Amino acid sequence: MRGKGITILCSWITAICLMLTPAAVYAETAGQDTGAGQENSTSEQGTTQDNTLIEAPSGILMEAETGTVIYEKDKDTRRSPASITKIMTLILIFDAIENGTLKMEDTVTTSAYAKSMGGSQVFLEEGETQTVETMIKCIVIASGNDASVAMAEHIAGSEQEFVKRMNERAASLGMENTHFEDCCGLTDSPSHYTTAHDIAVMSRELVTRYPKILEYSSIWMENITHVTRQGTSEFGLTNTNKLIRSYEGCVGLKTGSTSVAKYCLSAVAQRNGITLIAVVMAAPEVKARFRDATAMLNYGFSKCSLYVDEKMSKLPVLPVKKGVEDEVPLVYGSQFKYLNTDGKAITEVKKNLKIHKEVKAPVKKGQQAGEMVYSMDGKELGRVAILYGKTIDKATYGDCLKMIFKEAFS
């Protein structure tokens, strides 16, 4: 038995010498490219720019899953957003719920300052308490300025601190043409502005990251109960977004209007697995914003088809040379999504996995190992990065000796 162990030991020592001798790092599959690829693909067709489609001076149509812009008109001009501002307020509310500092059943007390808000309100009294869930409904259904300020104070201590966080969140989303001065959009300050594009970006963040908001923004009418020192009374909330009743598939999101902003809207509609966001800014009258949103949504649904790889192919393990382990698992960097905007259906999508045959240690978890390439009718649709699912350190002489003795005497 000892002689057999010595024979195995000698064989392993020879293998060590060969393994630690410098060699070519990779053996690539013939004709395959492992350069960085897109994680989420969108269509390569151009964005439509037809100034006659909508009456308002600024508008945009965006598909929510991929962020593809399907239609645009003067999308980057800074304008007053009015109550569209509350979309960012809602994002921060749901951020707080997600991180555990806020719960739907928590109660929020209305301050004198929150009660003093003019414009759209749900007539909260000083000292009145409502649950976070009720406040969300008051904000998204009835556009309550008082509820928005009450929530801002509850989360951040003051509206000023909350607005600071709103601007930080906007910056994190790449909203380069946005600056907030309040949490509800009541101000007419020229320093309170955003664009149609930035509204679409924050609308997309809200509805894709926190889809529960659509349960509230699609409510047409609902009553809340005021409990104050004067007694108990019912108050009816009616959705300011008339498309909820008149447009098939509309599930949100937010309206806004002031004398400076004129009439604004961020409308969200869903059909056939596609979610579209239509933003209208500075429409000349109240009905025009709904007509414009309808025109954009109709255009989008007539042109768009979405492919989502719901059954991502199982990935192999990759052999590792000169590592403390001899193989590494692979994972996808993201789910593949592709939006087609030429009106044609997406069928018979093909997948081609491009990875190395083996890899040389060390490898780091999260580094790119290759790509999955998607195509249809010979045309590439996009790529998803394939990543190493585990860190594998380079084997030292000590590691090799441990493996040898374990193998020889186990």
GROMACS .gro file of C-alpha atoms in nm:
model
  410
    1MET     CA    1   0.000   0.000   0.000
    2ARG     CA    2   0.289   0.233   0.087
    3GLY     CA    3   0.455   0.154  -0.250
    4LYS     CA    4   0.134   0.245  -0.433
    5GLY     CA    5   0.119   0.573  -0.243
    6ILE     CA    6   0.478   0.657  -0.340
    7THR     CA    7   0.401   0.582  -0.704
    8ILE     CA    8   0.096   0.812  -0.694
    9LEU     CA    9   0.304   1.075  -0.512
   10CYS     CA   10   0.569   1.072  -0.785
   11SER     CA   11   0.305   1.100  -1.054
   12TRP     CA   12   0.148   1.401  -0.883
   13ILE     CA   13   0.482   1.575  -0.837
   14THR     CA   14   0.544   1.540  -1.211
   15ALA     CA   15   0.196   1.682  -1.273
   16ILE     CA   16   0.271   1.978  -1.046
   17CYS     CA   17   0.578   2.066  -1.243
   18LEU     CA   18   0.380   2.059  -1.565
   19MET     CA   19   0.087   2.249  -1.414
   20LEU     CA   20   0.299   2.534  -1.281
   21THR     CA   21   0.490   2.572  -1.607
   22PRO     CA   22   0.372   2.882  -1.797
   23ALA     CA   23   0.129   2.799  -2.078
   24ALA     CA   24  -0.132   2.961  -2.299
   25VAL     CA   25  -0.409   3.102  -2.082
   26TYR     CA   26  -0.713   3.011  -2.292
   27ALA     CA   27  -0.818   2.775  -2.562
   28GLU     CA   28  -1.099   2.957  -2.741
   29THR     CA   29  -1.377   2.802  -2.938
   30ALA     CA   30  -1.306   2.863  -3.306
   31GLY     CA   31  -1.455   3.183  -3.438
   32GLN     CA   32  -1.602   3.291  -3.103
   33ASP     CA   33  -1.570   3.635  -2.952
   34THR     CA   34  -1.594   3.685  -2.577
   35GLY     CA   35  -1.590   4.062  -2.569
   36ALA     CA   36  -1.833   4.250  -2.344
   37GLY     CA   37  -2.193   4.239  -2.461
   38GLN     CA   38  -2.523   4.399  -2.374
   39GLU     CA   39  -2.709   4.257  -2.080
   40ASN     CA   40  -3.048   4.375  -2.198
   41SER     CA   41  -3.098   4.426  -2.567
   42THR     CA   42  -3.335   4.671  -2.727
   43SER     CA   43  -3.434   4.716  -3.087
   44GLU     CA   44  -3.186   4.886  -3.317
   45GLN     CA   45  -3.455   5.066  -3.515
   46GLY     CA   46  -3.465   5.445  -3.488
   47THR     CA   47  -3.690   5.638  -3.254
   48THR     CA   48  -3.988   5.798  -3.425
   49GLN     CA   49  -3.990   6.178  -3.427
   50ASP     CA   50  -4.321   6.295  -3.574
   51ASN     CA   51  -4.413   6.635  -3.435
   52THR     CA   52  -4.768   6.594  -3.559
   53LEU     CA   53  -4.846   6.286  -3.348
   54ILE     CA   54  -4.907   6.492  -3.033
   55GLU     CA   55  -5.025   6.847  -2.971
   56ALA     CA   56  -4.816   6.914  -2.660
   57PRO     CA   57  -4.469   7.066  -2.711
   58SER     CA   58  -4.293   6.781  -2.526
   59GLY     CA   59  -4.363   6.410  -2.508
   60ILE     CA   60  -4.203   6.068  -2.505
   61LEU     CA   61  -4.308   5.705  -2.528
   62MET     CA   62  -4.092   5.446  -2.351
   63GLU     CA   63  -4.120   5.069  -2.314
   64ALA     CA   64  -4.078   4.983  -1.947
   65GLU     CA   65  -3.890   4.650  -1.953
   66THR     CA   66  -3.602   4.759  -2.176
   67GLY     CA   67  -3.621   5.138  -2.150
   68THR     CA   68  -3.647   5.167  -2.528
   69VAL     CA   69  -3.765   5.508  -2.647
   70ILE     CA   70  -4.022   5.450  -2.921
   71TYR     CA   71  -4.135   5.807  -2.981
   72GLU     CA   72  -4.004   6.146  -2.875
   73LYS     CA   73  -4.078   6.514  -2.924
   74ASP     CA   74  -3.860   6.776  -2.761
   75LYS     CA   75  -3.787   6.529  -2.483
   76ASP     CA   76  -3.496   6.716  -2.318
   77THR     CA   77  -3.640   7.067  -2.275
   78ARG     CA   78  -3.666   7.159  -1.907
   79ARG     CA   79  -4.021   7.235  -1.797
   80SER     CA   80  -4.222   7.263  -1.478
   81PRO     CA   81  -4.367   6.919  -1.394
   82ALA     CA   82  -4.638   7.020  -1.143
   83SER     CA   83  -4.768   6.712  -0.957
   84ILE     CA   84  -4.571   6.473  -1.177
   85THR     CA   85  -4.311   6.555  -0.910
   86LYS     CA   86  -4.493   6.311  -0.683
   87ILE     CA   87  -4.358   6.017  -0.884
   88MET     CA   88  -4.020   6.076  -0.720
   89THR     CA   89  -4.192   6.120  -0.383
   90LEU     CA   90  -4.351   5.779  -0.431
   91ILE     CA   91  -4.016   5.625  -0.526
   92LEU     CA   92  -3.866   5.741  -0.196
   93ILE     CA   93  -4.168   5.610  -0.005
   94PHE     CA   94  -4.130   5.266  -0.161
   95ASP     CA   95  -3.751   5.282  -0.112
   96ALA     CA   96  -3.816   5.324   0.260
   97ILE     CA   97  -4.058   5.032   0.260
   98GLU     CA   98  -3.805   4.816   0.077
   99ASN     CA   99  -3.522   4.893   0.319
  100GLY     CA  100  -3.742   4.825   0.620
  101THR     CA  101  -3.757   5.176   0.771
  102LEU     CA  102  -4.123   5.210   0.678
  103LYS     CA  103  -4.422   4.976   0.677
  104MET     CA  104  -4.758   5.000   0.505
  105GLU     CA  105  -4.939   4.976   0.838
  106ASP     CA  106  -4.732   5.250   1.008
  107THR     CA  107  -4.930   5.559   1.104
  108VAL     CA  108  -4.834   5.906   0.984
  109THR     CA  109  -4.934   6.224   1.168
  110THR     CA  110  -5.021   6.537   0.972
  111SER     CA  111  -4.838   6.854   1.080
  112ALA     CA  112  -4.974   7.207   1.064
  113TYR     CA  113  -4.738   7.273   0.774
  114ALA     CA  114  -4.863   6.970   0.580
  115LYS     CA  115  -5.224   7.075   0.644
  116SER     CA  116  -5.149   7.421   0.504
  117MET     CA  117  -5.071   7.295   0.153
  118GLY     CA  118  -5.298   7.438  -0.114
  119GLY     CA  119  -5.383   7.300  -0.455
  120SER     CA  120  -5.490   6.936  -0.477
  121GLN     CA  121  -5.547   6.800  -0.128
  122VAL     CA  122  -5.739   6.540   0.068
  123PHE     CA  123  -5.805   6.783   0.356
  124LEU     CA  124  -5.598   6.620   0.628
  125GLU     CA  125  -5.627   6.795   0.964
  126GLU     CA  126  -5.339   6.885   1.194
  127GLY     CA  127  -5.278   6.590   1.425
  128GLU     CA  128  -5.477   6.351   1.205
  129THR     CA  129  -5.319   6.011   1.152
  130GLN     CA  130  -5.345   5.784   0.851
  131THR     CA  131  -5.161   5.467   0.755
  132VAL     CA  132  -4.879   5.477   0.504
  133GLU     CA  133  -5.094   5.277   0.262
  134THR     CA  134  -5.376   5.532   0.285
  135MET     CA  135  -5.130   5.816   0.231
  136ILE     CA  136  -4.998   5.645  -0.082
  137LYS     CA  137  -5.353   5.625  -0.216
  138CYS     CA  138  -5.410   5.991  -0.135
  139ILE     CA  139  -5.096   6.084  -0.329
  140VAL     CA  140  -5.132   5.869  -0.638
  141ILE     CA  141  -5.512   5.873  -0.679
  142ALA     CA  142  -5.611   6.222  -0.567
  143SER     CA  143  -5.269   6.394  -0.592
  144GLY     CA  144  -5.285   6.511  -0.233
  145ASN     CA  145  -5.022   6.779  -0.163
  146ASP     CA  146  -5.096   6.757   0.210
  147ALA     CA  147  -5.040   6.379   0.210
  148SER     CA  148  -4.714   6.420   0.015
  149VAL     CA  149  -4.570   6.667   0.265
  150ALA     CA  150  -4.687   6.458   0.562
  151MET     CA  151  -4.505   6.156   0.417
  152ALA     CA  152  -4.193   6.362   0.343
  153GLU     CA  153  -4.178   6.483   0.702
  154HIS     CA  154  -4.240   6.134   0.839
  155ILE     CA  155  -3.959   5.979   0.635
  156ALA     CA  156  -3.693   6.253   0.645
  157GLY     CA  157  -3.791   6.479   0.935
  158SER     CA  158  -3.858   6.778   0.710
  159GLU     CA  159  -3.965   6.847   0.355
  160GLN     CA  160  -3.630   7.016   0.286
  161GLU     CA  161  -3.433   6.704   0.381
  162PHE     CA  162  -3.672   6.487   0.181
  163VAL     CA  163  -3.628   6.707  -0.128
  164LYS     CA  164  -3.252   6.674  -0.091
  165ARG     CA  165  -3.296   6.297  -0.107
  166MET     CA  166  -3.525   6.334  -0.409
  167ASN     CA  167  -3.250   6.517  -0.597
  168GLU     CA  168  -2.993   6.257  -0.494
  169ARG     CA  169  -3.222   5.978  -0.616
  170ALA     CA  170  -3.278   6.161  -0.943
  171ALA     CA  171  -2.903   6.192  -0.993
  172SER     CA  172  -2.859   5.820  -0.928
  173LEU     CA  173  -3.105   5.750  -1.211
  174GLY     CA  174  -2.912   5.972  -1.452
  175MET     CA  175  -3.182   6.241  -1.459
  176GLU     CA  176  -2.942   6.515  -1.566
  177ASN     CA  177  -3.209   6.776  -1.645
  178THR     CA  178  -3.405   6.753  -1.321
  179HIS     CA  179  -3.405   6.956  -1.001
  180PHE     CA  180  -3.673   6.950  -0.732
  181GLU     CA  181  -3.764   7.231  -0.492
  182ASP     CA  182  -4.057   7.064  -0.316
  183CYS     CA  183  -4.206   6.716  -0.285
  184CYS     CA  184  -4.542   6.780  -0.448
  185GLY     CA  185  -4.486   7.017  -0.743
  186LEU     CA  186  -4.696   7.300  -0.604
  187THR     CA  187  -4.414   7.550  -0.642
  188ASP     CA  188  -4.380   7.775  -0.947
  189SER     CA  189  -4.007   7.820  -0.885
  190PRO     CA  190  -3.801   7.820  -1.207
  191SER     CA  191  -3.550   7.602  -1.016
  192HIS     CA  192  -3.808   7.321  -1.002
  193TYR     CA  193  -3.787   7.148  -1.337
  194THR     CA  194  -3.757   6.822  -1.527
  195THR     CA  195  -3.802   6.689  -1.881
  196ALA     CA  196  -4.027   6.444  -2.060
  197HIS     CA  197  -3.734   6.201  -2.082
  198ASP     CA  198  -3.650   6.227  -1.712
  199ILE     CA  199  -4.016   6.177  -1.616
  200ALA     CA  200  -4.019   5.859  -1.824
  201VAL     CA  201  -3.700   5.743  -1.648
  202MET     CA  202  -3.842   5.792  -1.298
  203SER     CA  203  -4.179   5.648  -1.401
  204ARG     CA  204  -4.001   5.340  -1.528
  205GLU     CA  205  -3.807   5.310  -1.202
  206LEU     CA  206  -4.126   5.327  -0.999
  207VAL     CA  207  -4.338   5.081  -1.198
  208THR     CA  208  -4.067   4.822  -1.266
  209ARG     CA  209  -3.898   4.827  -0.926
  210TYR     CA  210  -4.219   4.870  -0.728
  211PRO     CA  211  -4.503   4.730  -0.942
  212LYS     CA  212  -4.734   4.734  -0.640
  213ILE     CA  213  -4.785   5.105  -0.710
  214LEU     CA  214  -4.998   5.001  -1.009
  215GLU     CA  215  -5.248   4.842  -0.772
  216TYR     CA  216  -5.309   5.188  -0.628
  217SER     CA  217  -5.270   5.403  -0.939
  218SER     CA  218  -5.533   5.195  -1.122
  219ILE     CA  219  -5.803   5.259  -0.858
  220TRP     CA  220  -6.075   5.483  -1.000
  221MET     CA  221  -6.260   5.574  -0.679
  222GLU     CA  222  -6.215   5.486  -0.312
  223ASN     CA  223  -6.317   5.635   0.020
  224ILE     CA  224  -6.087   5.714   0.311
  225THR     CA  225  -6.193   5.791   0.666
  226HIS     CA  226  -6.095   6.111   0.847
  227VAL     CA  227  -6.081   6.070   1.226
  228THR     CA  228  -6.026   6.408   1.395
  229ARG     CA  229  -6.134   6.597   1.704
  230GLN     CA  230  -6.439   6.705   1.509
  231GLY     CA  231  -6.543   6.342   1.462
  232THR     CA  232  -6.536   6.082   1.185
  233SER     CA  233  -6.613   6.151   0.821
  234GLU     CA  234  -6.577   5.983   0.483
  235PHE     CA  235  -6.386   6.144   0.199
  236GLY     CA  236  -6.394   6.021  -0.159
  237LEU     CA  237  -6.077   5.987  -0.365
  238THR     CA  238  -6.128   6.010  -0.742
  239ASN     CA  239  -5.844   5.936  -0.982
  240THR     CA  240  -5.720   6.244  -1.167
  241ASN     CA  241  -5.605   6.020  -1.456
  242LYS     CA  242  -5.915   5.982  -1.673
  243LEU     CA  243  -5.744   5.724  -1.895
  244ILE     CA  244  -5.797   5.471  -1.615
  245ARG     CA  245  -6.158   5.449  -1.732
  246SER     CA  246  -6.126   5.535  -2.100
  247TYR     CA  247  -5.814   5.357  -2.225
  248GLU     CA  248  -5.790   4.978  -2.233
  249GLY     CA  249  -5.502   4.856  -2.019
  250CYS     CA  250  -5.426   5.188  -1.850
  251VAL     CA  251  -5.303   5.127  -1.493
  252GLY     CA  252  -5.153   5.465  -1.398
  253LEU     CA  253  -4.967   5.675  -1.328
  254LYS     CA  254  -4.979   6.049  -1.246
  255THR     CA  255  -5.123   6.378  -1.366
  256GLY     CA  256  -5.011   6.734  -1.295
  257SER     CA  257  -5.115   7.090  -1.374
  258THR     CA  258  -5.036   7.445  -1.271
  259SER     CA  259  -5.057   7.776  -1.453
  260VAL     CA  260  -4.684   7.750  -1.529
  261ALA     CA  261  -4.663   7.377  -1.608
  262LYS     CA  262  -4.996   7.369  -1.796
  263TYR     CA  263  -5.121   7.009  -1.827
  264CYS     CA  264  -4.887   6.713  -1.774
  265LEU     CA  265  -4.932   6.336  -1.762
  266SER     CA  266  -4.733   6.018  -1.718
  267ALA     CA  267  -4.961   5.738  -1.839
  268VAL     CA  268  -4.883   5.368  -1.799
  269ALA     CA  269  -5.068   5.103  -1.996
  270GLN     CA  270  -5.025   4.727  -2.031
  271ARG     CA  271  -5.128   4.500  -2.319
  272ASN     CA  272  -5.004   4.160  -2.434
  273GLY     CA  273  -4.721   4.155  -2.181
  274ILE     CA  274  -4.592   4.498  -2.286
  275THR     CA  275  -4.586   4.799  -2.052
  276LEU     CA  276  -4.566   5.142  -2.214
  277ILE     CA  277  -4.505   5.479  -2.049
  278ALA     CA  278  -4.640   5.788  -2.231
  279VAL     CA  279  -4.530   6.125  -2.095
  280VAL     CA  280  -4.693   6.454  -2.195
  281MET     CA  281  -4.566   6.794  -2.079
  282ALA     CA  282  -4.721   7.142  -2.114
  283ALA     CA  283  -5.033   7.037  -2.304
  284PRO     CA  284  -5.247   7.346  -2.373
  285GLU     CA  285  -5.564   7.213  -2.209
  286VAL     CA  286  -5.674   6.927  -1.987
  287LYS     CA  287  -5.815   6.698  -2.256
  288ALA     CA  288  -5.514   6.745  -2.485
  289ARG     CA  289  -5.284   6.557  -2.248
  290PHE     CA  290  -5.513   6.255  -2.257
  291ARG     CA  291  -5.547   6.270  -2.636
  292ASP     CA  292  -5.170   6.292  -2.674
  293ALA     CA  293  -5.105   6.001  -2.438
  294THR     CA  294  -5.366   5.794  -2.619
  295ALA     CA  295  -5.204   5.869  -2.955
  296MET     CA  296  -4.860   5.763  -2.831
  297LEU     CA  297  -4.987   5.448  -2.660
  298ASN     CA  298  -5.184   5.343  -2.968
  299TYR     CA  299  -4.876   5.395  -3.182
  300GLY     CA  300  -4.658   5.194  -2.943
  301PHE     CA  301  -4.890   4.897  -2.908
  302SER     CA  302  -4.929   4.879  -3.287
  303LYS     CA  303  -4.552   4.865  -3.337
  304CYS     CA  304  -4.406   4.675  -3.042
  305SER     CA  305  -4.351   4.311  -2.960
  306LEU     CA  306  -4.139   4.200  -2.664
  307TYR     CA  307  -3.928   3.887  -2.629
  308VAL     CA  308  -3.820   3.781  -2.281
  309ASP     CA  309  -3.612   3.465  -2.238
  310GLU     CA  310  -3.822   3.304  -1.965
  311LYS     CA  311  -3.627   2.974  -1.987
  312MET     CA  312  -3.260   3.065  -1.986
  313SER     CA  313  -3.052   2.767  -2.101
  314LYS     CA  314  -2.862   2.576  -1.832
  315LEU     CA  315  -2.497   2.676  -1.827
  316PRO     CA  316  -2.208   2.428  -1.802
  317VAL     CA  317  -1.927   2.438  -1.547
  318LEU     CA  318  -1.594   2.556  -1.687
  319PRO     CA  319  -1.268   2.364  -1.627
  320VAL     CA  320  -1.008   2.563  -1.430
  321LYS     CA  321  -0.632   2.518  -1.478
  322LYS     CA  322  -0.390   2.574  -1.191
  323GLY     CA  323  -0.664   2.654  -0.941
  324VAL     CA  324  -0.746   2.537  -0.592
  325GLU     CA  325  -1.058   2.389  -0.753
  326ASP     CA  326  -1.073   2.227  -1.095
  327GLU     CA  327  -1.398   2.385  -1.221
  328VAL     CA  328  -1.605   2.700  -1.180
  329PRO     CA  329  -1.984   2.746  -1.219
  330LEU     CA  330  -2.122   3.002  -1.465
  331VAL     CA  331  -2.420   3.236  -1.421
  332TYR     CA  332  -2.609   3.484  -1.637
  333GLY     CA  333  -2.546   3.854  -1.587
  334SER     CA  334  -2.916   3.929  -1.648
  335GLN     CA  335  -3.229   3.805  -1.816
  336PHE     CA  336  -3.244   3.868  -2.190
  337LYS     CA  337  -3.512   4.105  -2.318
  338TYR     CA  338  -3.556   4.237  -2.670
  339LEU     CA  339  -3.809   4.488  -2.797
  340ASN     CA  340  -3.899   4.486  -3.165
  341THR     CA  341  -4.056   4.808  -3.297
  342ASP     CA  342  -4.123   4.729  -3.663
  343GLY     CA  343  -4.464   4.575  -3.605
  344LYS     CA  344  -4.348   4.219  -3.672
  345ALA     CA  345  -4.375   3.925  -3.432
  346ILE     CA  346  -4.063   3.777  -3.275
  347THR     CA  347  -4.032   3.406  -3.359
  348GLU     CA  348  -3.768   3.130  -3.359
  349VAL     CA  349  -3.502   3.306  -3.157
  350LYS     CA  350  -3.171   3.118  -3.163
  351LYS     CA  351  -2.910   3.113  -2.888
  352ASN     CA  352  -2.535   3.064  -2.925
  353LEU     CA  353  -2.319   3.022  -2.614
  354LYS     CA  354  -1.970   3.171  -2.652
  355ILE     CA  355  -1.731   3.077  -2.373
  356HIS     CA  356  -1.372   2.952  -2.340
  357LYS     CA  357  -1.310   2.578  -2.322
  358GLU     CA  358  -1.120   2.630  -1.998
  359VAL     CA  359  -0.988   2.911  -1.783
  360LYS     CA  360  -0.663   2.964  -1.594
  361ALA     CA  361  -0.679   3.056  -1.224
  362PRO     CA  362  -0.727   3.292  -1.060
  363VAL     CA  363  -1.085   3.379  -1.156
  364LYS     CA  364  -1.304   3.624  -0.970
  365LYS     CA  365  -1.675   3.590  -0.906
  366GLY     CA  366  -1.870   3.833  -1.127
  367GLN     CA  367  -1.603   3.864  -1.395
  368GLN     CA  368  -1.716   3.798  -1.751
  369ALA     CA  369  -1.655   3.449  -1.883
  370GLY     CA  370  -1.835   3.481  -2.216
  371GLU     CA  371  -2.170   3.564  -2.373
  372MET     CA  372  -2.499   3.416  -2.484
  373VAL     CA  373  -2.577   3.558  -2.829
  374TYR     CA  374  -2.940   3.582  -2.945
  375SER     CA  375  -3.039   3.602  -3.311
  376MET     CA  376  -3.338   3.572  -3.542
  377ASP     CA  377  -3.334   3.516  -3.919
  378GLY     CA  378  -2.957   3.563  -3.918
  379LYS     CA  379  -2.977   3.901  -3.743
  380GLU     CA  380  -2.825   3.944  -3.398
  381LEU     CA  381  -3.078   4.067  -3.143
  382GLY     CA  382  -2.839   4.114  -2.853
  383ARG     CA  383  -2.616   3.949  -2.596
  384VAL     CA  384  -2.617   3.861  -2.229
  385ALA     CA  385  -2.293   3.841  -2.033
  386ILE     CA  386  -2.195   3.506  -1.882
  387LEU     CA  387  -2.017   3.551  -1.548
  388TYR     CA  388  -1.807   3.338  -1.317
  389GLY     CA  389  -2.027   3.228  -1.030
  390LYS     CA  390  -1.743   3.171  -0.783
  391THR     CA  391  -1.393   3.296  -0.702
  392ILE     CA  392  -1.123   3.036  -0.762
  393ASP     CA  393  -0.776   3.123  -0.632
  394LYS     CA  394  -0.455   3.015  -0.805
  395ALA     CA  395  -0.308   2.701  -0.654
  396THR     CA  396   0.023   2.742  -0.466
  397TYR     CA  397   0.284   2.469  -0.417
  398GLY     CA  398   0.136   2.415  -0.071
  399ASP     CA  399  -0.214   2.372  -0.215
  400CYS     CA  400  -0.082   2.122  -0.468
  401LEU     CA  401   0.099   1.918  -0.202
  402LYS     CA  402  -0.217   1.906   0.007
  403MET     CA  403  -0.412   1.774  -0.291
  404ILE     CA  404  -0.139   1.517  -0.362
  405PHE     CA  405  -0.129   1.376  -0.013
  406LYS     CA  406  -0.509   1.376   0.008
  407GLU     CA  407  -0.528   1.178  -0.316
  408ALA     CA  408  -0.239   0.944  -0.232
  409PHE     CA  409  -0.335   0.848   0.121
  410SER     CA  410  -0.713   0.882   0.129
   0.00000   0.00000   0.00000
